[in-house]
Every structure is written in structure tokens, then in C-alpha cells.
């Protein structure tokens, strides 16, 4: 049984993914994040087999942590990216939109759902903030 929390990086799957990314060079990390987010956006990755909603939320959080408005996320992400360009930010926004409904279905308790929704809203604000 996996552990899930309402934070962007608070699941076993997200933590495992971040650990895997931390072991890569900066360039490999960007390539891996870009590849996964692109696969979500294009539909070439299968939900709950090749990619999970909590992983996509964590990847979007990692992108946001690399932006000026996401500094509070930086320590929670366990790794970092160089400042992302508009294409990667756009992919993160689009992939997050696709994953959000799946991720929100995980919350049984109203208080958890409300906190998770607020975390997603905060994440979107960082990703959509003007550069």
C-alpha cells in the first residue's frame, strides 16, 4: 500500500520519481521531465500503467520549483531543474490539467480534497505567472 498526502510531492510514487531524477545529470533530468510531460500531453503514455497522476503533479511541481514564484517548493522537490523555458512550462500546465481530475479523485475526506485542490491552485498560479 502506497502512501499519499495532499502535498505535491507527498506520495511514494512522487518520491520514487524524484529520487530517480535526482540521480540523473541536469541535462538528463530535463530530458526525462520533458519526455514524460510530453507523453502525457500527446497521450502516448498510458495512465496508471506508464504514468500516474501523482507523478505528473510532482513533475509539474518540480517545474514550478524552478521558477521564481516556486521557491517555497524547491526544498520539497528533493532535486531541481535549470530555469525552464516556455515550452516546458506549457507542457507542465497542460499535463497538470490532464492529471488533476485523476489526482482529485484520490481524496476521500472533504478536508483533504480541499487542501489538495488549494495545492493544485497554488501550483497553477506559479506555472501561469508572467515571467
PDB file of C-alpha atoms in Angstrom:
ATOM      1  CA  UNK A   1       0.000   0.000   0.000  1.00  0.00           C
ATOM      2  CA  UNK A   2       1.436   3.332  -1.039  1.00  0.00           C
ATOM      3  CA  UNK A   3       1.495   6.496   0.970  1.00  0.00           C
ATOM      4  CA  UNK A   4      -0.369   9.532  -0.293  1.00  0.00           C
ATOM      5  CA  UNK A   5      -0.517  13.023   1.104  1.00  0.00           C
ATOM      6  CA  UNK A   6      -2.160  16.160  -0.190  1.00  0.00           C
ATOM      7  CA  UNK A   7       1.145  17.848  -0.983  1.00  0.00           C
ATOM      8  CA  UNK A   8       2.549  17.933  -4.499  1.00  0.00           C
ATOM      9  CA  UNK A   9       5.379  15.570  -3.561  1.00  0.00           C
ATOM     10  CA  UNK A  10       3.651  13.584  -0.792  1.00  0.00           C
ATOM     11  CA  UNK A  11       3.218  10.162  -2.357  1.00  0.00           C
ATOM     12  CA  UNK A  12       5.530   7.196  -2.588  1.00  0.00           C
ATOM     13  CA  UNK A  13       5.314   7.355  -6.381  1.00  0.00           C
ATOM     14  CA  UNK A  14       6.276  11.025  -6.456  1.00  0.00           C
ATOM     15  CA  UNK A  15       9.137  10.443  -4.027  1.00  0.00           C
ATOM     16  CA  UNK A  16      10.450   7.490  -6.057  1.00  0.00           C
ATOM     17  CA  UNK A  17      10.270   9.532  -9.248  1.00  0.00           C
ATOM     18  CA  UNK A  18      12.110  12.451  -7.644  1.00  0.00           C
ATOM     19  CA  UNK A  19      14.781  10.080  -6.300  1.00  0.00           C
ATOM     20  CA  UNK A  20      15.256   8.672  -9.810  1.00  0.00           C
ATOM     21  CA  UNK A  21      15.506  12.171 -11.272  1.00  0.00           C
ATOM     22  CA  UNK A  22      17.982  13.290  -8.599  1.00  0.00           C
ATOM     23  CA  UNK A  23      20.358  10.532  -9.712  1.00  0.00           C
ATOM     24  CA  UNK A  24      20.497  11.999 -13.244  1.00  0.00           C
ATOM     25  CA  UNK A  25      22.609  14.843 -14.563  1.00  0.00           C
ATOM     26  CA  UNK A  26      20.834  18.164 -15.002  1.00  0.00           C
ATOM     27  CA  UNK A  27      20.530  17.657 -18.779  1.00  0.00           C
ATOM     28  CA  UNK A  28      19.215  14.094 -18.352  1.00  0.00           C
ATOM     29  CA  UNK A  29      16.735  15.327 -15.740  1.00  0.00           C
ATOM     30  CA  UNK A  30      15.346  17.959 -18.122  1.00  0.00           C
ATOM     31  CA  UNK A  31      15.078  15.349 -20.879  1.00  0.00           C
ATOM     32  CA  UNK A  32      13.272  12.876 -18.589  1.00  0.00           C
ATOM     33  CA  UNK A  33      10.812  15.502 -17.322  1.00  0.00           C
ATOM     34  CA  UNK A  34      10.186  16.792 -20.842  1.00  0.00           C
ATOM     35  CA  UNK A  35       9.694  13.277 -22.202  1.00  0.00           C
ATOM     36  CA  UNK A  36       7.192  12.295 -19.506  1.00  0.00           C
ATOM     37  CA  UNK A  37       5.191  15.524 -19.692  1.00  0.00           C
ATOM     38  CA  UNK A  38       5.161  15.314 -23.495  1.00  0.00           C
ATOM     39  CA  UNK A  39       3.943  11.711 -23.290  1.00  0.00           C
ATOM     40  CA  UNK A  40       1.080  12.792 -21.043  1.00  0.00           C
ATOM     41  CA  UNK A  41       0.125  15.699 -23.292  1.00  0.00           C
ATOM     42  CA  UNK A  42       0.237  13.659 -26.504  1.00  0.00           C
ATOM     43  CA  UNK A  43      -1.497  10.674 -24.909  1.00  0.00           C
ATOM     44  CA  UNK A  44       1.363   8.319 -25.748  1.00  0.00           C
ATOM     45  CA  UNK A  45       1.719   7.261 -22.089  1.00  0.00           C
ATOM     46  CA  UNK A  46      -0.969   5.103 -20.521  1.00  0.00           C
ATOM     47  CA  UNK A  47      -2.493   6.389 -17.282  1.00  0.00           C
ATOM     48  CA  UNK A  48      -1.950   4.155 -14.251  1.00  0.00           C
ATOM     49  CA  UNK A  49       0.414   1.911 -16.156  1.00  0.00           C
ATOM     50  CA  UNK A  50       3.206   4.065 -17.594  1.00  0.00           C
ATOM     51  CA  UNK A  51       2.445   7.258 -15.699  1.00  0.00           C
ATOM     52  CA  UNK A  52       0.422   8.058 -12.587  1.00  0.00           C
ATOM     53  CA  UNK A  53      -1.376  11.293 -11.681  1.00  0.00           C
ATOM     54  CA  UNK A  54       0.728  11.840  -8.547  1.00  0.00           C
ATOM     55  CA  UNK A  55       3.875  11.636 -10.684  1.00  0.00           C
ATOM     56  CA  UNK A  56       2.560  14.246 -13.112  1.00  0.00           C
ATOM     57  CA  UNK A  57       1.627  16.538 -10.214  1.00  0.00           C
ATOM     58  CA  UNK A  58       5.155  16.096  -8.823  1.00  0.00           C
ATOM     59  CA  UNK A  59       6.743  16.833 -12.210  1.00  0.00           C
ATOM     60  CA  UNK A  60       4.657  19.987 -12.593  1.00  0.00           C
ATOM     61  CA  UNK A  61       5.710  20.888  -9.050  1.00  0.00           C
ATOM     62  CA  UNK A  62       9.353  20.341  -9.975  1.00  0.00           C
ATOM     63  CA  UNK A  63       8.978  22.671 -12.963  1.00  0.00           C
ATOM     64  CA  UNK A  64       7.265  25.252 -10.723  1.00  0.00           C
ATOM     65  CA  UNK A  65      10.002  24.927  -8.096  1.00  0.00           C
ATOM     66  CA  UNK A  66      12.452  26.096 -10.749  1.00  0.00           C
ATOM     67  CA  UNK A  67      10.539  29.334 -11.299  1.00  0.00           C
ATOM     68  CA  UNK A  68      10.865  32.499  -9.183  1.00  0.00           C
ATOM     69  CA  UNK A  69       7.369  32.081  -7.695  1.00  0.00           C
ATOM     70  CA  UNK A  70       8.040  28.465  -6.740  1.00  0.00           C
ATOM     71  CA  UNK A  71      10.936  28.982  -4.354  1.00  0.00           C
ATOM     72  CA  UNK A  72       8.895  27.576  -1.454  1.00  0.00           C
ATOM     73  CA  UNK A  73       8.639  24.269  -3.340  1.00  0.00           C
ATOM     74  CA  UNK A  74      12.365  23.958  -4.015  1.00  0.00           C
ATOM     75  CA  UNK A  75      13.347  22.111  -0.813  1.00  0.00           C
ATOM     76  CA  UNK A  76      10.344  19.799  -1.006  1.00  0.00           C
ATOM     77  CA  UNK A  77      11.216  18.691  -4.548  1.00  0.00           C
ATOM     78  CA  UNK A  78      14.466  16.911  -3.492  1.00  0.00           C
ATOM     79  CA  UNK A  79      16.054  17.865  -6.823  1.00  0.00           C
ATOM     80  CA  UNK A  80      15.958  20.758  -9.247  1.00  0.00           C
ATOM     81  CA  UNK A  81      15.838  21.786 -12.865  1.00  0.00           C
ATOM     82  CA  UNK A  82      17.519  24.685 -14.588  1.00  0.00           C
ATOM     83  CA  UNK A  83      15.088  27.535 -15.185  1.00  0.00           C
ATOM     84  CA  UNK A  84      12.553  26.024 -17.596  1.00  0.00           C
ATOM     85  CA  UNK A  85      11.656  27.647 -20.874  1.00  0.00           C
ATOM     86  CA  UNK A  86       8.136  28.460 -22.022  1.00  0.00           C
ATOM     87  CA  UNK A  87       7.722  25.117 -23.828  1.00  0.00           C
ATOM     88  CA  UNK A  88       8.400  23.052 -20.700  1.00  0.00           C
ATOM     89  CA  UNK A  89       6.232  25.332 -18.572  1.00  0.00           C
ATOM     90  CA  UNK A  90       3.409  24.999 -21.118  1.00  0.00           C
ATOM     91  CA  UNK A  91       3.740  21.205 -21.130  1.00  0.00           C
ATOM     92  CA  UNK A  92       3.631  21.187 -17.325  1.00  0.00           C
ATOM     93  CA  UNK A  93       0.438  23.265 -17.349  1.00  0.00           C
ATOM     94  CA  UNK A  94      -1.192  21.043 -19.958  1.00  0.00           C
ATOM     95  CA  UNK A  95      -0.136  17.772 -18.301  1.00  0.00           C
ATOM     96  CA  UNK A  96      -1.303  19.075 -14.919  1.00  0.00           C
ATOM     97  CA  UNK A  97      -4.713  19.863 -16.399  1.00  0.00           C
ATOM     98  CA  UNK A  98      -4.965  16.271 -17.631  1.00  0.00           C
ATOM     99  CA  UNK A  99      -3.814  14.767 -14.318  1.00  0.00           C
ATOM    100  CA  UNK A 100      -5.763  16.990 -11.941  1.00  0.00           C
ATOM    101  CA  UNK A 101      -9.119  15.211 -12.192  1.00  0.00           C
ATOM    102  CA  UNK A 102      -7.487  11.815 -11.635  1.00  0.00           C
ATOM    103  CA  UNK A 103      -5.481  13.168  -8.698  1.00  0.00           C
ATOM    104  CA  UNK A 104      -8.511  14.810  -7.098  1.00  0.00           C
ATOM    105  CA  UNK A 105     -10.473  11.532  -7.155  1.00  0.00           C
ATOM    106  CA  UNK A 106      -7.981  10.076  -4.670  1.00  0.00           C
ATOM    107  CA  UNK A 107      -9.254  12.185  -1.762  1.00  0.00           C
ATOM    108  CA  UNK A 108     -11.986  10.592   0.338  1.00  0.00           C
ATOM    109  CA  UNK A 109     -12.204  13.226   3.064  1.00  0.00           C
ATOM    110  CA  UNK A 110     -13.502  16.687   2.200  1.00  0.00           C
ATOM    111  CA  UNK A 111     -10.733  18.422   4.157  1.00  0.00           C
ATOM    112  CA  UNK A 112      -8.050  16.504   2.245  1.00  0.00           C
ATOM    113  CA  UNK A 113      -9.752  17.276  -1.070  1.00  0.00           C
ATOM    114  CA  UNK A 114      -9.940  20.973  -0.209  1.00  0.00           C
ATOM    115  CA  UNK A 115      -6.257  21.107   0.732  1.00  0.00           C
ATOM    116  CA  UNK A 116      -5.236  19.146  -2.376  1.00  0.00           C
ATOM    117  CA  UNK A 117      -7.308  21.485  -4.562  1.00  0.00           C
ATOM    118  CA  UNK A 118      -5.655  24.518  -2.980  1.00  0.00           C
ATOM    119  CA  UNK A 119      -2.222  22.973  -3.601  1.00  0.00           C
ATOM    120  CA  UNK A 120      -3.136  22.495  -7.275  1.00  0.00           C
ATOM    121  CA  UNK A 121      -4.406  26.069  -7.494  1.00  0.00           C
ATOM    122  CA  UNK A 122      -1.167  27.383  -5.957  1.00  0.00           C
ATOM    123  CA  UNK A 123       0.827  25.279  -8.406  1.00  0.00           C
ATOM    124  CA  UNK A 124      -1.154  26.611 -11.364  1.00  0.00           C
ATOM    125  CA  UNK A 125      -0.599  30.193 -10.169  1.00  0.00           C
ATOM    126  CA  UNK A 126       3.162  29.665 -10.134  1.00  0.00           C
ATOM    127  CA  UNK A 127       3.204  27.983 -13.540  1.00  0.00           C
ATOM    128  CA  UNK A 128       0.970  30.632 -15.120  1.00  0.00           C
ATOM    129  CA  UNK A 129       2.682  33.671 -13.561  1.00  0.00           C
ATOM    130  CA  UNK A 130       4.155  36.069 -16.100  1.00  0.00           C
ATOM    131  CA  UNK A 131       7.912  35.680 -16.492  1.00  0.00           C
TER     132      UNK A 131
END
